[in-house]
Amino acid sequence: MKKDKGIILALDVGSKVEAIEVLEEVKDDIDAVKVGYPLILNTGLGFMKELKRFEKPIIADFKVADIPVISKTICELAVKNGADYVIVHGFVGEDVVRECSKAAKIFVVAEMSHAGAETFMKENAKEITGLAARYAFGIVAPATRLQSITKLKEIAGDLVIISPGVKTQGGVPGSAIKAGADFEIIGRGIYLAKDPREAARGFC
Ligand code: BMP
């Protein structure tokens, strides 16, 4: 995934019209688009193919966390419908991550950005990153906990680190990249802004 602006847009809007409007505005100021359940459950899996015309890598954020055979099927469906990368949970274990990696280029969630992730995820994030290093293209690590990014970076090797939690969740723009992330994921800070283009430029 080519790095220019260092920004991945989390396109969590509720309709095709909104999604296209936002992308038209910010396409020159982002490196990739992350789509997830809010958009895909509203518009259908096939919408990823329609987004191809923006010529940005598409990350399907399905946080896959099922048994291996079902997880692999989800990844296959995502790729068949236009995803360039799929986000998969790591806590489900090696068999799931391995099967998913056979079907797609994957990002593994190492540690999430919300407060609840401190309960179970934080203490296992290093092991999950070690697992990801064997199968994944990258990991997801929290912009809300910069020490976690720095710590996981030591284990991550060549893994690409993408980091959500910027602005609306409290992460300071630019700080995750300074701590070792490759890209910051930004959703509401861009698509809810009065002027999404100006907002996106402000993050570059
Ligand atoms: P926002 O910038 O609006 O807070 O959006 C963050 C995006 O990153 C959402 O799509 C969310 O699902 C995702 N995300 C997150 O916030 N924290 C994580 O730990 C993992 C995520 O994928």
Coordinates of C-alpha atoms and ligand atoms in Angstrom, one line a residue:
M1 CA 0.0 0.0 0.0
K2 CA 1.6 3.2 -1.2
K3 CA 2.2 5.8 1.5
D4 CA 1.8 9.4 0.5
K5 CA -0.5 11.3 2.8
G6 CA -0.5 8.7 5.6
I7 CA -4.3 8.8 5.9
I8 CA -6.8 6.0 5.5
L9 CA -10.4 7.2 5.3
A10 CA -12.8 5.2 7.4
L11 CA -15.9 5.6 5.2
D12 CA -18.6 4.7 7.8
V13 CA -21.4 6.6 6.2
G14 CA -24.8 5.1 5.6
S15 CA -25.4 5.4 1.8
K16 CA -23.8 5.2 -1.6
V17 CA -24.6 8.9 -2.3
E18 CA -22.8 10.0 0.9
A19 CA -19.9 7.7 0.3
I20 CA -19.3 9.0 -3.2
E21 CA -19.8 12.6 -2.2
V22 CA -17.1 12.3 0.5
L23 CA -14.7 10.4 -1.7
E24 CA -15.0 12.9 -4.5
E25 CA -14.0 15.6 -2.0
V26 CA -11.1 13.9 -0.4
K27 CA -9.7 11.4 -2.9
D28 CA -6.5 13.4 -3.5
D29 CA -5.8 13.6 0.2
I30 CA -6.0 10.0 1.3
D31 CA -4.0 6.8 0.6
A32 CA -6.7 4.2 1.1
V33 CA -10.4 3.7 1.9
K34 CA -11.6 1.5 4.8
V35 CA -15.1 0.2 4.5
G36 CA -16.9 -1.6 7.2
Y37 CA -20.3 -2.8 8.4
P38 CA -22.0 0.6 8.6
L39 CA -21.5 1.2 4.8
I40 CA -21.6 -2.4 3.5
L41 CA -24.7 -3.5 5.4
N42 CA -26.4 -0.4 4.0
T43 CA -25.2 -0.7 0.4
G44 CA -24.2 -4.3 -0.2
L45 CA -20.9 -6.1 -0.6
G46 CA -20.9 -5.2 -4.3
F47 CA -20.4 -1.5 -3.5
M48 CA -16.7 -2.1 -3.0
K49 CA -16.4 -2.7 -6.8
E50 CA -18.2 0.6 -7.5
L51 CA -15.6 2.3 -5.3
K52 CA -12.8 1.0 -7.5
R53 CA -13.1 3.9 -9.8
F54 CA -11.5 6.1 -7.1
E55 CA -8.3 4.0 -7.6
K56 CA -7.5 3.7 -3.9
P57 CA -6.8 0.4 -2.1
I58 CA -9.9 -0.8 -0.4
I59 CA -9.7 -2.3 3.1
A60 CA -12.7 -4.4 4.1
D61 CA -13.0 -3.9 7.8
F62 CA -15.0 -7.0 8.7
K63 CA -13.0 -7.8 11.9
V64 CA -13.4 -11.4 11.0
A65 CA -13.6 -13.6 14.1
D66 CA -15.3 -16.9 13.3
I67 CA -14.0 -20.5 13.0
P68 CA -11.3 -21.0 10.4
V69 CA -13.5 -22.3 7.5
I70 CA -16.1 -19.5 7.9
S71 CA -13.5 -16.8 8.4
K72 CA -11.7 -17.9 5.2
T73 CA -15.0 -17.8 3.3
I74 CA -15.7 -14.3 4.5
C75 CA -12.2 -13.2 3.3
E76 CA -12.8 -14.9 -0.1
L77 CA -16.1 -13.1 -0.5
A78 CA -14.6 -9.8 0.4
V79 CA -11.8 -10.2 -2.2
K80 CA -14.2 -11.5 -4.9
N81 CA -16.2 -8.3 -4.3
G82 CA -13.3 -5.9 -4.6
A83 CA -11.4 -5.8 -1.3
D84 CA -7.7 -5.4 -1.6
Y85 CA -7.2 -6.1 2.1
V86 CA -9.4 -7.6 4.9
I87 CA -9.2 -6.8 8.6
V88 CA -9.2 -10.0 10.7
H89 CA -9.2 -10.4 14.5
G90 CA -6.1 -12.0 16.0
F91 CA -7.5 -13.1 19.4
V92 CA -9.3 -16.0 17.7
G93 CA -5.9 -17.7 17.2
E94 CA -3.4 -19.0 14.6
D95 CA -5.7 -21.3 12.7
V96 CA -8.1 -18.5 11.8
V97 CA -5.4 -16.0 10.9
R98 CA -3.6 -18.6 8.8
E99 CA -6.8 -19.6 6.8
C100 CA -7.7 -15.9 6.2
S101 CA -4.2 -15.3 5.0
K102 CA -4.7 -17.9 2.3
A103 CA -7.7 -16.0 0.9
A104 CA -6.7 -12.4 1.3
K105 CA -4.0 -9.9 2.2
I106 CA -4.9 -9.3 5.9
F107 CA -4.5 -6.8 8.6
V108 CA -4.8 -8.3 12.1
V109 CA -6.3 -6.4 14.9
A110 CA -3.7 -6.4 17.7
E111 CA -5.2 -3.9 20.1
M112 CA -8.3 -1.8 19.7
S113 CA -8.6 1.9 20.4
H114 CA -11.6 2.0 22.8
A115 CA -11.2 1.9 26.6
G116 CA -12.7 -1.6 26.9
A117 CA -9.7 -3.0 24.9
E118 CA -7.7 -2.5 28.1
T119 CA -9.6 -5.4 29.8
F120 CA -8.5 -8.3 27.5
M121 CA -6.8 -7.1 24.4
K122 CA -4.0 -5.0 25.7
E123 CA -2.3 -7.7 27.6
N124 CA -2.3 -10.0 24.6
A125 CA -1.4 -7.5 21.9
K126 CA 2.3 -8.5 21.7
E127 CA 1.5 -12.1 21.1
I128 CA -1.1 -11.2 18.5
T129 CA 1.4 -9.1 16.7
G130 CA 3.9 -11.9 16.8
L131 CA 1.2 -14.1 15.2
A132 CA 0.4 -11.4 12.6
A133 CA 4.1 -11.2 11.7
R134 CA 3.8 -14.8 10.3
Y135 CA 0.7 -14.3 8.2
A136 CA -0.3 -10.7 7.8
F137 CA 0.4 -7.7 5.7
G138 CA -0.1 -5.4 8.8
I139 CA -1.7 -4.8 12.1
V140 CA -4.3 -2.4 13.6
A141 CA -3.0 -0.6 16.7
P142 CA -4.6 2.2 18.7
A143 CA -3.8 5.9 18.2
T144 CA -5.4 6.4 21.6
R145 CA -2.5 4.5 23.3
L146 CA 0.8 5.6 21.8
Q147 CA 2.9 3.5 24.0
S148 CA 1.1 0.4 22.6
I149 CA 2.1 1.4 19.1
T150 CA 5.7 1.9 20.1
K151 CA 5.8 -1.4 21.9
L152 CA 4.1 -3.3 19.1
K153 CA 6.3 -1.7 16.5
E154 CA 9.3 -3.5 18.1
I155 CA 7.7 -6.8 17.3
A156 CA 6.0 -5.9 14.1
G157 CA 9.1 -6.0 11.8
D158 CA 7.9 -5.3 8.3
L159 CA 4.2 -5.3 9.2
V160 CA 2.4 -2.1 8.1
I161 CA 0.8 -0.5 11.2
I162 CA -2.6 1.2 10.7
S163 CA -3.9 3.2 13.6
P164 CA -7.5 4.3 14.4
G165 CA -8.7 6.6 17.1
V166 CA -7.5 9.9 15.8
K167 CA -9.4 13.1 16.7
T168 CA -12.9 12.0 17.6
Q169 CA -11.7 9.3 19.9
G170 CA -9.0 11.5 21.4
G171 CA -5.9 10.6 19.5
V172 CA -3.9 13.6 18.4
P173 CA -3.5 13.8 14.6
G174 CA 0.0 12.9 13.6
S175 CA 0.9 11.4 16.9
A176 CA 0.3 7.7 16.0
I177 CA 2.7 8.1 13.0
K178 CA 5.3 9.7 15.2
A179 CA 4.9 6.7 17.6
G180 CA 5.6 4.3 14.8
A181 CA 2.4 3.7 12.8
D182 CA 2.5 3.9 9.0
F183 CA -1.0 5.2 8.5
E184 CA -3.7 6.9 10.6
I185 CA -7.3 5.9 10.1
I186 CA -9.7 8.8 10.2
G187 CA -13.5 8.6 9.9
R188 CA -15.7 11.1 11.6
G189 CA -12.9 13.7 11.7
I190 CA -13.3 13.9 8.0
Y191 CA -16.7 12.8 6.9
L192 CA -18.6 14.7 9.6
A193 CA -16.5 17.9 9.0
K194 CA -18.3 20.9 7.4
D195 CA -15.6 20.8 4.7
P196 CA -14.3 17.2 4.4
R197 CA -11.6 18.2 1.9
E198 CA -10.2 20.9 4.2
A199 CA -10.4 18.5 7.1
A200 CA -8.5 15.8 5.3
R201 CA -5.8 18.3 4.2
G202 CA -5.5 19.4 7.8
F203 CA -4.5 15.8 8.7
C204 CA -1.8 15.3 6.1
Ligands
BMP1 P1 -13.5 7.5 13.8 O1 -12.3 8.2 13.2 O2 -14.8 8.0 13.3 O3 -13.5 7.3 15.2 O4 -13.5 6.0 13.1 C1 -12.5 5.0 13.4 C2 -12.7 3.8 12.5 O5 -11.7 2.9 12.9 C3 -14.0 3.1 12.6 O6 -14.3 2.6 11.3 C4 -13.8 2.0 13.5 O7 -14.5 0.8 13.2 C5 -12.3 1.7 13.3 N1 -11.6 1.1 14.4 C6 -11.4 1.8 15.6 O8 -11.9 2.9 15.8 N2 -10.7 1.2 16.6 C7 -10.1 0.0 16.5 O9 -9.5 -0.4 17.4 C8 -10.3 -0.7 15.3 C9 -11.0 -0.1 14.3 O10 -11.1 -0.8 13.1

